[in-house]
CSV table of C-alpha atoms and ligand atoms in Angstrom, one decimal:
chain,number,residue,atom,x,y,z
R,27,UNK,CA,129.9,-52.0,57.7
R,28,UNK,CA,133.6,-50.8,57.8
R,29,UNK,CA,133.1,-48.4,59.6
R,30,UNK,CA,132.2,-50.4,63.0
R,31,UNK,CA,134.4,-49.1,65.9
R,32,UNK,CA,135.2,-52.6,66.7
R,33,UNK,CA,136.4,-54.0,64.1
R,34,UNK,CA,139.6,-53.2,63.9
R,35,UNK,CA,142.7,-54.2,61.3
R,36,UNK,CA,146.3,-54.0,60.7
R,37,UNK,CA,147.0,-50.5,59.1
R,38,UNK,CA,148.0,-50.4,55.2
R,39,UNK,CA,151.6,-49.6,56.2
R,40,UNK,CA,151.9,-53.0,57.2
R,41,UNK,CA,150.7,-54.3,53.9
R,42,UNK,CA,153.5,-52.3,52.0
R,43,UNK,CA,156.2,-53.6,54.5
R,44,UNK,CA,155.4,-57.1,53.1
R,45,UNK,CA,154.7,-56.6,49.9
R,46,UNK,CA,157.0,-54.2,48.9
R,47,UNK,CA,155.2,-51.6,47.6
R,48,UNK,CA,152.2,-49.9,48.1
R,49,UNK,CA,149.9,-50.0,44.5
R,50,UNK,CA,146.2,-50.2,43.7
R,51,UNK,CA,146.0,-54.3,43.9
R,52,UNK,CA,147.1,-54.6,47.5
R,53,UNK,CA,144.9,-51.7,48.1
R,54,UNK,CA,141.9,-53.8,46.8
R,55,UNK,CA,142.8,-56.6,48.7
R,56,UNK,CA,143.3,-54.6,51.3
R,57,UNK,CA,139.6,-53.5,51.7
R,58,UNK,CA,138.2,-57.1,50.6
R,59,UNK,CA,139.9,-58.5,53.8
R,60,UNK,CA,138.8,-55.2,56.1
R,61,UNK,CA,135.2,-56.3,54.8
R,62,UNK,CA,135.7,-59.9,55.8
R,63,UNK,CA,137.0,-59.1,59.4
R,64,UNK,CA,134.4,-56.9,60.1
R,65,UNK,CA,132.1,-58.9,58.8
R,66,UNK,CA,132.8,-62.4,59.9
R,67,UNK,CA,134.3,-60.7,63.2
R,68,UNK,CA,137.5,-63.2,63.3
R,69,UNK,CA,141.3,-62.7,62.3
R,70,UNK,CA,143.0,-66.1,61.6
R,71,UNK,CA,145.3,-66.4,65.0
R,72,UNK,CA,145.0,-69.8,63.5
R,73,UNK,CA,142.7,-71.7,61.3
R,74,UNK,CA,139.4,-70.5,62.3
R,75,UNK,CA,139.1,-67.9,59.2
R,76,UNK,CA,139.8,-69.5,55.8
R,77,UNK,CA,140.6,-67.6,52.6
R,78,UNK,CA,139.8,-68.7,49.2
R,79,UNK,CA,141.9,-66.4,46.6
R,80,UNK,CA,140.9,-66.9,43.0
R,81,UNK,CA,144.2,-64.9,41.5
R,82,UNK,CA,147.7,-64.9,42.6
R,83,UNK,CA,148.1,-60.8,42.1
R,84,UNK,CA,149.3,-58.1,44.4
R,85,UNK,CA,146.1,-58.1,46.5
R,86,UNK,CA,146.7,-62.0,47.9
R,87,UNK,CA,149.6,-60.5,50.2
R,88,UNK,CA,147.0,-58.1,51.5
R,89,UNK,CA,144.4,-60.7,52.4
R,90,UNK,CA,147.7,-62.2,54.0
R,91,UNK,CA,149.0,-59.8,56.3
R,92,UNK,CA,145.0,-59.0,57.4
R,93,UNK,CA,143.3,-61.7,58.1
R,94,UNK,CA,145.8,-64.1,59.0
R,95,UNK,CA,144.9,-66.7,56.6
R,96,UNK,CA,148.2,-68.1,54.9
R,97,UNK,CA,149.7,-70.4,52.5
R,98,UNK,CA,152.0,-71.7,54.8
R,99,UNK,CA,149.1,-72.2,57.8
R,100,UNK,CA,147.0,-74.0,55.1
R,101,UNK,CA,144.2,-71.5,55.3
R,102,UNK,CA,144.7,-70.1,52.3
R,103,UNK,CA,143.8,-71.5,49.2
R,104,UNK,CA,144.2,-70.7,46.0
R,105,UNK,CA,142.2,-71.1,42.6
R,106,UNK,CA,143.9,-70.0,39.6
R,107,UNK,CA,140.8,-68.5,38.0
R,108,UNK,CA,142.5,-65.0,37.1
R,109,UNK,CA,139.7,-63.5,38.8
R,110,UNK,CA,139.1,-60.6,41.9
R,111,UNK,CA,136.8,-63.1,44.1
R,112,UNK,CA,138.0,-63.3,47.5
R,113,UNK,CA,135.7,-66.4,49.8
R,114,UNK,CA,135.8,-66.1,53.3
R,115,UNK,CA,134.8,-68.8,56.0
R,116,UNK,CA,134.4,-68.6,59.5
R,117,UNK,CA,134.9,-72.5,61.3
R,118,UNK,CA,133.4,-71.2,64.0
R,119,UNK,CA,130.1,-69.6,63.2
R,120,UNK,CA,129.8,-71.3,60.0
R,121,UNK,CA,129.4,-68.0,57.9
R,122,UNK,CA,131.0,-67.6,54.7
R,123,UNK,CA,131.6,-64.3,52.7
R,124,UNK,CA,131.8,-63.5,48.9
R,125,UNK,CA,133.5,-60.6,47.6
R,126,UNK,CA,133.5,-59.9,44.2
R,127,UNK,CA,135.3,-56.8,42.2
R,128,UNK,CA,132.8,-55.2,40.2
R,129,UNK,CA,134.3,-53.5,37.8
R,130,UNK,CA,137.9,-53.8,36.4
R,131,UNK,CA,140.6,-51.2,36.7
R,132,UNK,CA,139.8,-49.7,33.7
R,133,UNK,CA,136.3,-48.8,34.6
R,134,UNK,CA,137.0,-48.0,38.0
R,135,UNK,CA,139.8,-45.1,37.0
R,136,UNK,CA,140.3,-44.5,33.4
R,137,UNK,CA,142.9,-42.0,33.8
R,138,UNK,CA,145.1,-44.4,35.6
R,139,UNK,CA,144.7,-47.0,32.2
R,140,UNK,CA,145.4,-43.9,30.3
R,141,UNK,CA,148.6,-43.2,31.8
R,142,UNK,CA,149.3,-46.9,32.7
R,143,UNK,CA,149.1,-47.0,28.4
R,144,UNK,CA,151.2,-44.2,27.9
R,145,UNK,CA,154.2,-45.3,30.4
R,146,UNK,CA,154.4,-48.4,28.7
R,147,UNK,CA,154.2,-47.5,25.5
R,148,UNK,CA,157.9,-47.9,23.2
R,149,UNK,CA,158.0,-43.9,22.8
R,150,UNK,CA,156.9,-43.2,26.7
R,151,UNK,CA,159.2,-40.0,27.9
R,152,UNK,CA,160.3,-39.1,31.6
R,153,UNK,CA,157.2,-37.3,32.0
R,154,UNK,CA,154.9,-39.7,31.1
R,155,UNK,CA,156.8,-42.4,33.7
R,156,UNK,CA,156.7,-40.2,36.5
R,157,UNK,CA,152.6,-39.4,35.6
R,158,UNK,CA,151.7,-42.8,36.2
R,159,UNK,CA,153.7,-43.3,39.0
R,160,UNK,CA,151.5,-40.3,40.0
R,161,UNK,CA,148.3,-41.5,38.8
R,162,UNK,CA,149.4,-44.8,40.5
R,163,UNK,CA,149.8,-43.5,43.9
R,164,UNK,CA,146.4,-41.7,43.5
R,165,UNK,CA,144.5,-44.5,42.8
R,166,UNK,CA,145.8,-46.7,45.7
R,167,UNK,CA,144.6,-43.6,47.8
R,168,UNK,CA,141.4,-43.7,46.3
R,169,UNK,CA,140.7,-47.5,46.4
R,170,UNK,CA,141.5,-47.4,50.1
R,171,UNK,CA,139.6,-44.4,51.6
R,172,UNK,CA,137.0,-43.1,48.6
R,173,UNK,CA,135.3,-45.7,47.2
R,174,UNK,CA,132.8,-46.9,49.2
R,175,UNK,CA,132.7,-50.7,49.7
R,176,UNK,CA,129.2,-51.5,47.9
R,177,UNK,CA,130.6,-49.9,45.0
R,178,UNK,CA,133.7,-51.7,44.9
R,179,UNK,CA,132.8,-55.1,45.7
R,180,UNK,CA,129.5,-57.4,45.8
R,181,UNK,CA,129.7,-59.1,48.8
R,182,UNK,CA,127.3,-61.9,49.8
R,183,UNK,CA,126.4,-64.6,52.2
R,184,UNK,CA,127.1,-68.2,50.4
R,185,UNK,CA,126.8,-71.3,51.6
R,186,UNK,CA,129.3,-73.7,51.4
R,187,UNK,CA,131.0,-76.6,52.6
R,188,UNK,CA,134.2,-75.6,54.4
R,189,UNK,CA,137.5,-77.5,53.6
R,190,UNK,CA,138.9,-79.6,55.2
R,191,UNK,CA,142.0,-78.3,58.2
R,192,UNK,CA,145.7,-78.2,57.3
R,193,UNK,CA,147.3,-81.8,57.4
R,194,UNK,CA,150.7,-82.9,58.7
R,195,UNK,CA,152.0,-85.8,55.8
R,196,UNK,CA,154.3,-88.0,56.5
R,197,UNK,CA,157.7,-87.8,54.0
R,198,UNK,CA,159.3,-90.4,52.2
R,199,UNK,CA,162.9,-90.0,49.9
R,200,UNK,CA,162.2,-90.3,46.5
R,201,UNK,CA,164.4,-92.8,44.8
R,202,UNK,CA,165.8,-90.6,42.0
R,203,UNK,CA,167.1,-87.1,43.6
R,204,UNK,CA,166.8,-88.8,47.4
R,205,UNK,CA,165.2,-85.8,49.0
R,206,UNK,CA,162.5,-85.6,51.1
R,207,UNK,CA,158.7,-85.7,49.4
R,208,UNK,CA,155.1,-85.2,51.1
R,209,UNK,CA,153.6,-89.0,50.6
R,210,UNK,CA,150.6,-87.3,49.3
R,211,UNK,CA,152.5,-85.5,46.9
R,212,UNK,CA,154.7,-88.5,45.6
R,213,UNK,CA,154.2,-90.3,42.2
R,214,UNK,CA,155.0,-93.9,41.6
R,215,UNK,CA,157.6,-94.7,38.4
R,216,UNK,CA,158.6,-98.3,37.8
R,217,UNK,CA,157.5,-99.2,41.2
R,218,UNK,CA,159.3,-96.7,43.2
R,219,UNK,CA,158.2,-93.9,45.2
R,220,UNK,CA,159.5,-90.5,43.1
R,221,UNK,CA,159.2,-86.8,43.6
R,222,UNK,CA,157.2,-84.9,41.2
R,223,UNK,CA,159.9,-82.8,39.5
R,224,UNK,CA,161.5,-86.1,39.1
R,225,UNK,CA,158.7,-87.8,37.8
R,226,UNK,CA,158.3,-88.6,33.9
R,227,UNK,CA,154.7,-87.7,33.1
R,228,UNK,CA,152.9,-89.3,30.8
R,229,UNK,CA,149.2,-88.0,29.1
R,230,UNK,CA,147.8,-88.3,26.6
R,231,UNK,CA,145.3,-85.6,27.1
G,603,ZN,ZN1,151.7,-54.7,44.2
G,604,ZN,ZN1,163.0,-86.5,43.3
């Protein structure tokens, strides 16, 4: 399915200019979002592919810089489940993707949790540093051009109801610090209109 001469994404280099670094998690996220675009056959110029990220790890700035789909255009949305499930909705033909890690990093490449164990263990040497950063470097290679995609991820067709487009709030000044605050966002204290940071929470759960 990657392999359609059509479909065509942003190379990895770009993915290590914004995040930082190249490593095995934006490498993952990396082919979850080539496996979307092919598949759903749309980039997110604007909101017409939406992302549903259930970790905040090094992979989300992957799905970023590939598909489009952003925190800051709303069509990214996050779900702090801690896991490697990446949902993937097309507005305009009404499909939606799931991709799923199947196994975890330790399964996937144990001699990168071996060294990953060693360099970070109290009485790790030089040598044992610079063999992860090795074995590192060797798995991002791998996740991106050996493993083939059905053995990486499950990926299937869900149904699902799509959310609802990015709003534009209107903002109010909160009576305590007197900055600006998204009305949807705001709490109300004593009968005023306050920010959440500035807000004294109360619950009893
Ligand atoms: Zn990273
Ligand atoms: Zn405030």
């Amino acid at each position: 399915m990657e392999n359609n001469k059509e479909c065509e994404v942003i190379p990895f280099s770009e993915v290590t200019k914004f995040h930082g670094h190249s490593c095995p998690g934006s490498a993952i996220g990396y082919r979850a979002a080539k496996i979307a675009i092919c598949e759903l056959s749309s980039r997110a110029e604007d909101e017409e592919l939406v992302a549903i990220v259930e970790n905040d790890s090094c992979s989300v700035d992957a799905i970023q810089v590939v598909t489009g789909c952003t925190m800051g255009k709303g069509n990214l949305i996050f779900k702090d489940h801690g896991k490697q499930v990446y949902t993937f909705l097309n507005r305009k033909t009404g499909k939606a993707l799931r991709i799923s890690l199947k196994n975890n990093i330790d399964e996937i490449a144990p001699e990168f949790s071996k060294a990953r164990k060693n360099a970070f263990s109290p009485s790790a040497n030089q040598e044992e540093k610079n063999e992860f950063v090795k074995s590192k470097d060797a798995l991002t290679k791998k996740i991106l051009r050996d493993i083939p995609a059905n053995d990486l991820f499950k990926v299937e067709s869900v149904e699902m109801e799509f959310p609802e487009e990015a709003r534009i709030f209107k903002s109010i000044y909160c009576a305590k610090c007197g900055e600006p605050v998204a009305e949807h966002r705001s709490r109300v204290e004593n009968g005023e209109i306050v920010c959440i940071p500035c807000f004294n929470n109360y619950s009893r759960t």
